[in-house]
Coordinates of C-alpha atoms and ligand atoms in Angstrom, one line a residue:
M1 CA 121.4 97.8 90.6
C2 CA 124.5 96.0 89.1
G3 CA 123.9 93.3 86.5
I4 CA 126.0 90.4 85.4
V5 CA 126.1 88.3 82.3
A6 CA 128.7 85.7 81.6
A7 CA 128.9 83.0 78.9
V8 CA 131.1 80.2 77.5
A9 CA 129.6 78.9 74.2
D10 CA 130.6 77.3 70.8
G11 CA 130.1 80.5 68.9
N12 CA 130.5 84.2 69.2
I13 CA 128.8 85.4 72.4
V14 CA 129.4 89.2 72.1
P15 CA 125.9 89.9 70.7
L16 CA 124.4 87.8 73.5
L17 CA 126.3 89.7 76.2
I18 CA 125.2 93.1 74.8
E19 CA 121.6 91.8 74.6
G20 CA 121.8 90.4 78.1
L21 CA 123.1 93.8 79.5
T22 CA 120.3 95.6 77.6
R23 CA 117.7 93.4 79.3
L24 CA 119.3 94.2 82.6
E25 CA 119.3 97.9 82.0
Y26 CA 116.0 98.2 83.8
R27 CA 117.7 97.3 87.1
G28 CA 119.5 100.7 87.0
Y29 CA 123.1 101.4 86.2
D30 CA 125.5 104.2 85.5
S31 CA 128.4 102.4 83.7
A32 CA 128.9 99.2 81.8
G33 CA 131.8 97.0 80.7
L34 CA 132.9 93.7 79.4
A35 CA 136.0 91.5 79.2
L36 CA 136.4 89.3 76.1
R37 CA 138.8 86.4 75.7
D38 CA 140.4 86.3 72.3
D39 CA 139.9 82.8 71.0
T40 CA 143.3 82.6 69.3
S41 CA 145.6 84.4 71.7
G42 CA 143.7 83.7 74.9
K43 CA 144.3 87.4 75.9
L44 CA 141.6 89.4 77.5
T45 CA 140.3 92.7 76.0
R46 CA 138.3 95.1 78.2
F47 CA 135.7 97.6 77.1
R48 CA 134.2 100.1 79.6
S49 CA 131.8 102.9 79.2
I50 CA 130.1 105.5 81.4
G51 CA 127.3 105.8 78.9
R52 CA 124.6 103.3 77.9
V53 CA 125.1 99.7 77.0
A54 CA 124.6 100.9 73.4
D55 CA 128.0 102.6 73.7
L56 CA 129.6 99.4 74.7
A57 CA 127.9 97.6 71.8
E58 CA 129.5 100.2 69.5
Q59 CA 133.0 99.8 71.0
S60 CA 132.9 96.0 70.8
K61 CA 131.1 95.5 67.5
N62 CA 134.1 94.3 65.6
H63 CA 135.3 91.7 68.2
T64 CA 134.3 88.1 68.7
A65 CA 134.8 85.7 71.6
T66 CA 133.3 82.5 72.8
S67 CA 133.8 83.2 76.6
S68 CA 133.4 86.5 78.3
I69 CA 132.0 88.4 81.3
A70 CA 129.9 91.6 81.2
H71 CA 128.5 94.0 83.8
T72 CA 126.3 97.0 84.4
R73 CA 127.4 99.0 87.5
W74 CA 125.4 101.1 89.9
A75 CA 128.0 103.0 91.9
T76 CA 128.4 102.4 95.5
H77 CA 132.2 102.8 96.3
G78 CA 133.7 105.2 93.8
A79 CA 132.0 107.6 91.5
P80 CA 130.5 106.5 88.2
S81 CA 133.5 106.7 85.9
E82 CA 135.4 104.6 83.4
R83 CA 138.2 103.7 85.9
N84 CA 135.6 102.5 88.4
A85 CA 133.5 100.6 85.9
H86 CA 133.8 96.8 85.9
P87 CA 135.5 94.5 84.9
H88 CA 138.5 95.1 87.1
M89 CA 141.7 93.4 85.9
S90 CA 144.9 92.3 87.4
G91 CA 147.5 89.7 86.4
G92 CA 145.5 88.3 83.4
I93 CA 142.3 87.9 85.5
A94 CA 139.1 90.0 85.1
V95 CA 136.2 90.3 87.7
V96 CA 132.8 91.7 87.6
H97 CA 130.9 92.1 91.0
N98 CA 127.5 93.0 92.3
G99 CA 127.2 93.9 95.9
I100 CA 129.6 95.5 98.6
I101 CA 132.7 94.0 100.1
E102 CA 132.6 95.3 103.7
N103 CA 136.2 94.3 104.6
Y104 CA 137.7 95.8 101.5
V105 CA 139.8 98.4 103.4
A106 CA 141.6 95.7 105.5
L107 CA 141.9 93.5 102.3
R108 CA 143.3 96.4 100.3
E109 CA 146.0 97.2 102.9
M110 CA 147.0 93.6 103.0
L111 CA 147.2 93.5 99.1
R112 CA 149.1 96.8 98.9
A113 CA 151.6 95.5 101.4
Q114 CA 152.1 92.6 98.9
G115 CA 152.8 95.0 96.2
Y116 CA 149.5 95.1 94.3
V117 CA 148.7 98.4 92.8
F118 CA 145.1 99.6 92.8
S119 CA 143.7 101.7 89.9
S120 CA 140.1 102.3 91.0
D121 CA 138.2 103.6 94.0
T122 CA 136.0 100.4 94.2
D123 CA 135.6 97.8 96.9
T124 CA 135.5 95.3 94.0
E125 CA 139.2 95.7 93.0
V126 CA 140.4 93.8 96.0
I127 CA 138.6 90.7 94.7
V128 CA 140.6 90.5 91.5
H129 CA 144.0 91.1 93.2
L130 CA 143.1 88.5 95.8
I131 CA 142.3 85.9 93.3
V132 CA 145.6 86.8 91.5
H133 CA 147.4 86.4 94.8
L134 CA 145.8 83.1 95.8
A135 CA 146.0 81.7 92.2
K136 CA 149.9 81.7 92.6
T137 CA 149.5 78.8 95.1
T138 CA 146.4 77.0 93.9
P139 CA 146.0 74.6 91.0
D140 CA 143.3 76.3 89.1
L141 CA 141.1 79.4 88.9
F142 CA 138.1 77.6 90.5
T143 CA 140.1 76.9 93.7
A144 CA 141.5 80.4 93.8
V145 CA 138.0 81.9 93.5
A146 CA 136.6 79.6 96.2
Q147 CA 139.5 80.5 98.5
T148 CA 139.0 84.3 97.8
C149 CA 135.4 84.0 98.6
K150 CA 136.1 82.7 102.1
Q151 CA 138.0 85.9 102.8
L152 CA 135.2 88.2 101.6
E153 CA 132.8 89.8 104.1
G154 CA 129.7 91.4 102.8
I155 CA 127.4 90.8 99.7
Y156 CA 128.7 89.6 96.4
A157 CA 127.8 87.9 93.1
I158 CA 131.0 87.6 91.0
A159 CA 132.0 86.3 87.6
V160 CA 135.7 85.7 86.9
I161 CA 137.7 85.0 83.7
R162 CA 141.4 84.3 83.1
E163 CA 143.6 84.5 80.2
G164 CA 144.2 81.0 78.8
D165 CA 141.4 79.3 80.6
N166 CA 138.2 78.4 78.6
C167 CA 135.8 78.8 81.5
V168 CA 134.1 81.4 83.7
V169 CA 134.0 81.0 87.5
V170 CA 131.1 82.4 89.4
S171 CA 130.0 82.6 93.1
R172 CA 127.4 84.4 95.2
H173 CA 126.6 85.4 98.7
G174 CA 123.7 87.7 99.4
A175 CA 123.3 88.9 95.9
P176 CA 121.4 86.9 93.2
L177 CA 123.1 84.9 90.6
L178 CA 121.9 82.0 88.5
L179 CA 123.2 79.6 85.9
G180 CA 121.7 79.0 82.5
L181 CA 122.1 75.7 80.7
G182 CA 122.0 76.1 76.9
E183 CA 122.3 73.9 73.8
H184 CA 125.4 75.8 72.6
G185 CA 126.9 76.8 75.8
N186 CA 126.5 77.7 79.5
Y187 CA 125.8 80.9 81.1
A188 CA 125.4 82.9 84.3
A189 CA 123.5 86.0 85.0
S190 CA 122.0 88.0 87.8
D191 CA 118.6 87.8 86.3
A192 CA 116.9 85.1 84.0
S193 CA 115.7 87.8 81.6
A194 CA 119.3 88.3 80.5
L195 CA 119.5 84.8 79.1
L196 CA 116.1 84.6 77.6
S197 CA 117.3 84.3 74.0
V198 CA 119.6 81.3 74.7
T199 CA 118.0 79.3 77.5
R200 CA 115.1 78.8 79.9
K201 CA 116.9 76.1 81.8
I202 CA 117.9 78.0 85.1
V203 CA 119.8 76.8 88.2
Y204 CA 119.7 79.1 91.2
L205 CA 123.0 79.2 93.1
E206 CA 122.7 79.2 96.9
E207 CA 124.7 81.2 99.4
G208 CA 128.4 80.5 99.0
D209 CA 128.2 78.3 96.1
V210 CA 131.0 78.4 93.6
A211 CA 130.5 77.2 90.0
E212 CA 132.8 76.8 87.0
I213 CA 131.1 77.2 83.7
S214 CA 132.6 75.7 80.5
L215 CA 131.5 74.1 77.4
A216 CA 131.8 70.7 79.0
G217 CA 129.3 71.5 81.6
I218 CA 129.2 72.9 85.1
R219 CA 131.4 72.0 88.1
A220 CA 130.2 73.4 91.4
V221 CA 130.8 73.2 95.2
D222 CA 128.8 74.6 98.1
A223 CA 130.0 77.0 100.8
G224 CA 131.5 74.0 102.6
D225 CA 133.4 72.8 99.4
T226 CA 131.2 69.9 99.1
P227 CA 130.8 69.0 95.3
L228 CA 127.3 69.7 93.9
K229 CA 125.4 67.8 91.4
I230 CA 123.6 70.1 89.1
G231 CA 120.0 69.0 88.5
I232 CA 120.0 67.2 91.9
D233 CA 121.5 69.3 94.6
R234 CA 120.6 72.4 92.6
P235 CA 117.5 71.7 90.7
I236 CA 116.9 72.9 87.2
H237 CA 114.0 75.3 86.8
I238 CA 112.3 76.2 83.5
S239 CA 111.8 79.9 83.4
T240 CA 108.3 80.9 82.4
L241 CA 109.3 84.5 81.6
S242 CA 108.0 85.5 78.1
A243 CA 109.8 87.6 75.6
A244 CA 106.7 90.0 75.5
E245 CA 107.2 90.7 79.2
V246 CA 110.6 92.1 78.7
E247 CA 109.6 94.2 75.5
K248 CA 107.7 97.4 75.2
G249 CA 105.3 96.4 72.4
D250 CA 103.4 99.5 71.2
Y251 CA 103.9 101.5 74.4
A252 CA 106.4 104.4 74.6
H253 CA 107.8 103.2 77.9
F254 CA 107.7 100.2 80.1
M255 CA 106.1 102.2 82.8
Q256 CA 103.2 103.1 80.5
K257 CA 102.9 99.4 79.5
E258 CA 103.0 98.3 83.1
I259 CA 100.3 100.8 84.1
F260 CA 98.1 99.6 81.4
E261 CA 98.7 95.9 82.3
Q262 CA 97.1 96.4 85.6
P263 CA 93.6 95.0 84.9
E264 CA 95.2 91.9 83.4
V265 CA 97.8 91.3 86.2
L266 CA 95.3 91.9 88.9
A267 CA 93.0 89.3 87.3
A268 CA 96.0 86.9 87.2
T269 CA 96.9 87.5 90.9
L270 CA 93.3 87.0 91.9
E271 CA 92.7 84.0 89.6
M272 CA 92.6 81.6 92.5
I273 CA 89.5 83.1 93.9
G274 CA 87.7 82.3 90.8
G275 CA 83.9 82.2 91.5
A276 CA 84.6 81.2 95.2
Q277 CA 82.5 82.6 98.0
S278 CA 85.1 81.9 100.6
L279 CA 88.8 81.9 100.8
S280 CA 91.1 79.2 102.1
P281 CA 94.1 80.3 104.2
N282 CA 96.1 77.7 102.1
I283 CA 96.7 80.3 99.5
F284 CA 99.5 81.5 101.7
G285 CA 101.1 78.1 102.2
A286 CA 100.2 74.7 103.4
S287 CA 100.9 75.6 107.0
A288 CA 99.0 78.9 107.0
P289 CA 95.9 77.7 108.7
E290 CA 97.9 76.6 111.6
V291 CA 100.2 79.6 111.7
F292 CA 97.5 82.2 111.2
A293 CA 95.3 80.6 114.0
D294 CA 97.9 81.6 116.5
V295 CA 98.7 85.1 115.3
N296 CA 98.0 88.1 117.5
A297 CA 99.7 90.9 115.7
V298 CA 101.1 91.6 112.2
L299 CA 104.4 93.3 111.5
I300 CA 105.0 94.4 107.9
L301 CA 108.5 95.0 106.6
A302 CA 109.3 96.6 103.3
C303 CA 111.0 99.4 101.4
G304 CA 109.9 102.0 98.9
T305 CA 106.6 101.4 97.1
S306 CA 106.2 98.1 98.8
F307 CA 106.3 99.9 102.2
H308 CA 103.4 102.0 100.9
S309 CA 101.3 98.9 100.1
G310 CA 102.0 97.8 103.6
L311 CA 100.7 101.1 105.0
V312 CA 97.5 100.6 103.2
A313 CA 97.3 97.0 104.5
R314 CA 97.5 98.3 108.1
Y315 CA 94.2 100.0 107.7
W316 CA 92.7 96.8 106.2
I317 CA 94.1 94.4 108.7
E318 CA 93.2 96.4 111.8
Q319 CA 89.7 97.1 110.4
L320 CA 88.9 93.6 109.1
A321 CA 90.9 91.3 111.5
G322 CA 91.0 93.5 114.6
I323 CA 94.6 92.8 115.3
P324 CA 97.3 95.3 115.7
C325 CA 99.4 95.8 112.6
T326 CA 102.8 97.7 112.6
V327 CA 104.5 98.7 109.3
E328 CA 108.2 99.4 109.3
I329 CA 110.8 100.5 106.8
A330 CA 113.1 97.4 106.7
S331 CA 116.3 99.3 107.0
E332 CA 115.1 100.9 110.2
Y333 CA 113.7 97.8 111.7
R334 CA 116.9 95.7 111.2
Y335 CA 119.0 98.0 113.3
R336 CA 116.7 99.1 116.1
V337 CA 116.0 97.5 119.5
S338 CA 112.5 96.4 119.2
V339 CA 110.2 94.2 121.4
P340 CA 109.9 90.8 119.7
N341 CA 106.6 89.1 119.7
P342 CA 106.8 85.4 118.6
R343 CA 103.0 85.3 117.9
Q344 CA 103.4 88.2 115.4
L345 CA 103.0 87.5 111.7
V346 CA 106.1 89.0 110.0
V347 CA 105.2 89.9 106.4
A348 CA 108.0 90.9 104.0
I349 CA 106.6 92.7 100.9
S350 CA 108.9 92.9 97.9
Q351 CA 108.4 93.1 94.2
S352 CA 111.9 91.8 93.4
G353 CA 112.5 89.5 96.4
E354 CA 116.0 90.7 96.4
T355 CA 115.9 94.0 98.4
A356 CA 118.9 93.6 100.8
D357 CA 117.2 95.6 103.7
T358 CA 114.0 93.6 103.5
L359 CA 115.9 90.3 103.3
A360 CA 118.0 91.3 106.2
S361 CA 115.0 92.5 108.3
I362 CA 113.3 89.2 107.9
K363 CA 116.4 87.3 109.0
F364 CA 116.7 89.7 111.9
A365 CA 113.0 89.2 113.0
K366 CA 113.7 85.4 112.8
S367 CA 116.8 85.8 115.0
L368 CA 114.5 87.4 117.5
G369 CA 112.4 84.3 117.7
M370 CA 109.7 85.4 115.2
G371 CA 109.3 82.5 113.0
K372 CA 105.8 83.2 111.6
T373 CA 107.1 84.7 108.4
L374 CA 105.2 85.4 105.1
A375 CA 106.8 86.7 101.9
L376 CA 104.5 88.7 99.6
C377 CA 106.5 88.7 96.4
N378 CA 106.5 88.9 92.6
A379 CA 109.7 86.8 92.2
P380 CA 109.0 83.0 92.8
E381 CA 112.5 81.9 93.5
S382 CA 113.9 84.9 95.2
A383 CA 115.8 85.1 98.4
I384 CA 113.1 86.6 100.3
V385 CA 110.5 84.0 99.3
R386 CA 113.0 81.3 100.3
E387 CA 113.6 82.9 103.6
C388 CA 110.0 82.9 104.7
A389 CA 107.9 80.1 106.0
L390 CA 104.7 81.1 104.0
R391 CA 104.5 82.8 100.7
F392 CA 102.0 84.6 98.4
L393 CA 103.2 85.2 94.9
T394 CA 101.7 88.1 93.1
R395 CA 101.5 87.7 89.4
A396 CA 102.4 91.1 88.1
G397 CA 104.8 89.6 85.6
K398 CA 108.2 91.2 85.1
E399 CA 108.3 94.8 86.0
I400 CA 110.9 96.8 84.1
G401 CA 110.1 100.4 84.9
V402 CA 112.0 101.4 87.9
A403 CA 109.0 103.2 89.4
S404 CA 106.8 100.4 90.5
T405 CA 103.2 100.4 89.4
K406 CA 101.7 96.9 88.6
A407 CA 103.7 95.3 91.4
F408 CA 102.1 97.8 93.8
T409 CA 98.5 97.2 92.9
T410 CA 98.9 93.4 92.9
Q411 CA 100.5 93.6 96.3
L412 CA 97.4 95.5 97.4
A413 CA 95.2 92.8 96.1
A414 CA 97.2 90.2 97.9
L415 CA 97.2 92.1 101.1
F416 CA 93.4 92.5 100.9
L417 CA 93.1 88.8 100.7
L418 CA 95.3 88.5 103.7
A419 CA 93.2 90.9 105.7
I420 CA 90.0 89.1 104.8
T421 CA 91.7 85.7 105.8
L422 CA 92.9 87.0 109.1
G423 CA 89.4 88.5 109.7
K424 CA 87.7 85.3 108.9
I425 CA 90.0 83.3 111.2
G426 CA 89.5 85.8 114.0
G427 CA 85.7 85.6 113.5
R428 CA 85.2 89.3 112.5
V429 CA 84.5 88.7 108.8
S430 CA 81.3 87.0 108.3
A431 CA 80.6 84.6 105.4
K432 CA 78.3 87.2 103.8
D433 CA 81.0 90.0 104.2
E434 CA 83.6 87.6 102.8
A435 CA 81.5 86.9 99.7
E436 CA 81.0 90.6 99.2
Y437 CA 84.6 91.4 99.5
L438 CA 85.5 88.6 97.0
K439 CA 82.9 90.0 94.6
D440 CA 84.6 93.4 94.9
L441 CA 87.9 91.9 94.1
R442 CA 86.5 90.2 91.1
H443 CA 85.3 93.4 89.7
L444 CA 88.5 95.2 90.5
P445 CA 90.2 94.7 87.0
L446 CA 87.2 96.3 85.3
A447 CA 87.1 99.1 87.8
V448 CA 90.9 99.8 87.1
Q449 CA 90.1 99.6 83.4
K450 CA 87.7 102.6 83.7
V451 CA 90.4 104.7 85.6
L452 CA 92.8 104.0 82.7
A453 CA 90.2 105.6 80.4
L454 CA 90.8 108.9 82.2
E455 CA 94.3 109.2 80.6
P456 CA 93.4 112.0 78.1
A457 CA 92.1 114.3 81.0
I458 CA 95.1 113.4 83.1
K459 CA 97.4 114.3 80.3
I460 CA 96.0 117.8 80.3
W461 CA 96.6 118.2 84.0
A462 CA 100.1 117.0 83.5
Q463 CA 100.9 119.8 80.9
R464 CA 100.4 122.3 83.7
F465 CA 102.9 120.6 85.9
A466 CA 106.0 120.6 83.6
D467 CA 107.2 123.9 85.0
K468 CA 106.6 123.3 88.7
H469 CA 109.3 122.6 91.2
H470 CA 107.3 121.4 94.1
A471 CA 104.0 119.6 94.8
L472 CA 102.0 118.5 98.0
F473 CA 100.0 115.4 97.9
L474 CA 97.2 115.1 100.5
G475 CA 95.1 112.1 101.5
R476 CA 93.3 110.9 104.6
G477 CA 92.8 107.4 106.0
L478 CA 93.3 104.7 103.5
H479 CA 94.4 107.2 101.0
Y480 CA 97.1 108.8 103.1
P481 CA 99.6 106.0 102.0
I482 CA 98.3 106.7 98.4
A483 CA 99.3 110.4 98.8
L484 CA 102.8 109.1 99.8
E485 CA 102.9 106.8 96.8
G486 CA 101.7 109.6 94.4
A487 CA 104.4 111.9 95.7
L488 CA 107.0 109.2 95.4
K489 CA 106.0 108.4 91.8
L490 CA 106.2 112.1 90.8
K491 CA 109.6 112.7 92.4
E492 CA 111.1 109.4 91.1
I493 CA 110.4 110.0 87.4
S494 CA 109.8 113.8 87.0
Y495 CA 112.3 115.0 89.6
I496 CA 109.7 117.4 90.9
H497 CA 110.1 117.7 94.6
A498 CA 106.9 116.3 96.1
E499 CA 105.7 115.4 99.6
G500 CA 102.8 113.3 100.7
Y501 CA 100.9 114.3 103.9
P502 CA 97.9 113.1 105.8
A503 CA 95.5 116.1 105.1
G504 CA 94.8 116.6 108.7
E505 CA 98.5 117.4 109.3
L506 CA 98.3 120.3 106.8
K507 CA 98.0 123.1 109.4
H508 CA 100.9 121.5 111.5
G509 CA 103.4 122.5 108.9
P510 CA 103.0 122.2 105.2
L511 CA 100.3 124.9 105.0
A512 CA 103.2 127.4 105.4
L513 CA 104.4 126.3 101.9
V514 CA 101.1 126.9 100.2
D515 CA 101.0 129.7 97.7
E516 CA 100.3 130.2 94.0
N517 CA 103.5 128.2 93.1
M518 CA 102.7 125.1 95.3
P519 CA 100.2 123.0 93.6
V520 CA 98.2 120.7 96.0
I521 CA 97.1 117.3 94.7
S522 CA 94.4 115.8 96.8
I523 CA 92.8 112.3 96.8
A524 CA 89.1 112.8 97.7
P525 CA 87.1 109.5 97.7
N526 CA 83.6 109.7 98.7
D527 CA 84.3 108.1 102.1
A528 CA 83.6 108.9 105.8
L529 CA 86.5 111.4 105.9
L530 CA 85.3 113.5 102.9
S531 CA 83.8 116.3 104.8
K532 CA 87.0 116.6 106.9
L533 CA 89.1 116.6 103.7
K534 CA 87.0 119.3 102.2
S535 CA 87.7 121.5 105.1
N536 CA 91.5 121.0 104.5
L537 CA 91.0 121.8 100.9
E538 CA 89.4 125.0 101.9
E539 CA 92.4 125.9 103.9
V540 CA 94.5 125.6 100.8
A541 CA 92.1 127.5 98.5
S542 CA 91.9 130.4 100.9
R543 CA 95.7 130.8 100.7
S544 CA 95.8 131.1 97.0
G545 CA 96.8 127.5 96.7
E546 CA 95.9 125.7 93.4
L547 CA 94.1 122.3 94.0
Y548 CA 94.1 119.3 91.8
V549 CA 91.5 116.9 93.2
F550 CA 91.1 113.3 92.3
A551 CA 87.5 112.8 93.5
D552 CA 84.9 110.0 93.1
A553 CA 82.1 110.5 90.7
D554 CA 79.7 111.4 93.6
S555 CA 82.1 113.5 95.8
A556 CA 80.4 116.9 95.7
I557 CA 83.5 119.0 95.2
I558 CA 82.9 122.2 93.3
E559 CA 85.3 123.2 90.5
S560 CA 86.5 126.8 90.3
A561 CA 89.4 128.7 88.7
R562 CA 92.0 127.3 91.1
V563 CA 90.1 124.0 92.1
H564 CA 90.4 121.5 89.3
V565 CA 88.5 118.2 89.8
L566 CA 88.9 114.9 88.0
R567 CA 86.3 112.3 88.8
L568 CA 87.0 108.7 89.1
P569 CA 84.2 106.5 87.7
E570 CA 83.0 104.9 90.9
H571 CA 83.6 104.8 94.6
Y572 CA 85.2 101.6 95.6
G573 CA 85.0 101.3 99.3
L574 CA 87.9 99.6 101.0
L575 CA 89.5 98.9 97.6
S576 CA 89.4 102.6 96.6
P577 CA 93.2 103.1 97.1
V578 CA 93.8 100.7 94.1
L579 CA 91.8 102.9 91.8
H580 CA 93.2 106.2 93.1
V581 CA 96.8 105.2 92.8
V582 CA 96.3 104.2 89.2
A583 CA 95.2 107.8 88.4
L584 CA 98.4 109.1 90.2
Q585 CA 100.6 106.7 88.3
L586 CA 99.2 108.0 85.0
F587 CA 99.6 111.6 86.3
S588 CA 103.3 111.2 87.2
Y589 CA 104.0 109.3 83.9
H590 CA 102.6 112.1 81.8
V591 CA 104.3 114.9 83.8
A592 CA 107.6 113.1 83.2
L593 CA 106.7 112.6 79.5
V594 CA 106.2 116.4 79.2
K595 CA 109.5 117.1 81.1
G596 CA 111.3 114.6 78.8
T597 CA 113.1 112.6 81.6
D598 CA 114.3 109.1 81.3
I599 CA 111.2 107.5 82.6
D600 CA 112.0 103.9 82.8
K601 CA 115.5 104.5 84.2
P602 CA 115.4 107.6 86.3
R603 CA 118.7 109.0 87.3
N604 CA 120.5 107.5 90.4
L605 CA 117.7 104.9 91.0
A606 CA 117.8 101.2 90.7
K607 CA 115.0 98.7 90.3
S608 CA 116.5 96.1 92.6
V609 CA 118.4 97.4 95.6
T610 CA 120.6 94.6 96.4
V611 CA 123.0 96.6 98.7
E612 CA 122.2 98.4 102.0
Ligands
G6P701 C1 113.7 100.3 94.7 C2 112.7 100.4 93.6 C3 111.3 100.7 94.1 C4 110.9 99.6 94.9 C5 111.9 99.5 96.1 C6 111.6 98.2 97.0 O1 113.8 101.6 95.3 O2 113.1 101.5 92.7 O3 110.4 100.7 92.9 O4 109.6 100.0 95.5 O5 113.2 99.3 95.6 O6 111.8 97.1 96.1 P1 111.2 95.7 96.3 O7 111.6 94.9 95.1 O8 111.6 95.1 97.6 O9 109.7 95.9 96.3

């Protein structure tokens, strides 16, 4: 989604802003812009582009400035175009904005009546005119921004600059924004990675905070206008993000790098189990033993790929813990009338910790009296983590490719730990079983490594898919969610229409689509459902369908001219979904590579969906 970088420093900050925007490209965007303040005249110069950040770099390469704001936009209100790109300007003030202003129509009418002329189709433009309007009667930009924010309804992170002032004013509500404290200046950004080359000293702003960044330091107030002491009221965090995490190294794409990092990040996520034979519920937070002891059901809330990890977890939790588990798309749950159960553990799964619907769904569950909340997240200081009573942090490291890979498998590892823990507390997982499961988890990185070694064979399959327009993914039981995830990966990055189905549903609809042009990809682990699945595959083969089967080494599935079989090295019991999904990630990656799509930044998609 949109990204913000802002800086006030003692030297030229244009290269830093371009580098920062480049580091935010992974979030997804369709236009970019920046407003530079000329050090001599104090005037603002704006550059905007509907191309890549590289175009903006070209446009601004002969300019210098010591204070400026910059933005990548992911269109919500108004098409991707130069006139809708940020910054928006009025009366010597420029604004960049992430989020959506819900009352923009009313504000626009009010401002039009005052004579303000709108030149874009965006909701954002009301912010800049409102600041100009309020600045007429306020002593400084800081106060005008603070007053403006009080009139905004919706989600925002903003950065504001004015001709003649040597500062940038920022504020946030619902969308992430952090400050960076550097040796040669002070900064703000929507993501710490944008500031990596200048500072690791990060201050997270809270809901409604307003801050003025200047060379002299930071002046800030909270939502109630109470002055804030940076370092005390808002602590300074030292970011541990490494430069290697945000660079591709020898890989062609971030997605490929992230797929291959999975053995390592799974090991990191599971580090705390070490050589243990038994798990402590404390890995989910100090109060977890007490909270879990009273849990009689689980509700998982998530979006996208994180939703699919929740679907796998449902099989694990019901089997190991024997308690009902519901998994809901966060954007649906937050708006429906449901039956609250205060003893239900509400689990929010999110890679970014920022997804607007997931965050809102947790707040909604809490408003219904469900206070037993657990965040399963890859971003330590994120809004979702802060909203929940308990937390488990996956250690996938920064995920840049829009299509989630390593975040998914580390979520699965964490959810398996949760299922074992709940099963143990409920007396259904014996000490012996627990020790076995932990042993399986310890072996998982190596098992994944062996799947990665199948890449050459998967590449050959991928070649055959480049001219396809549709594909069906089938799985049963634990692997039904993996079929959904495989289909999602393929459509996200190769733009091939794909649908995931539980194989048993084949004859209730999708079988009508099967012919020689509809390849069927099937996940066929050697589990209790294999014989049922084989019958489903026969139904496809007898209708001239072409089958691509990801089987286990010992699944006796016979190859033929239209049945292609790729065998994963070992059957992995309950953890088998983790292995099969890695094979499907590689498959989608190589299909997209053959098709030549923009793999890390697929069209129209965003990495962090911070708006509804
Ligand atoms: C976007 C991303 C997906 C991700 C989903 C949920 O759609 O492109 O990769 O699965 O958001 O994101 P979250 O950060 O909450 O896991």
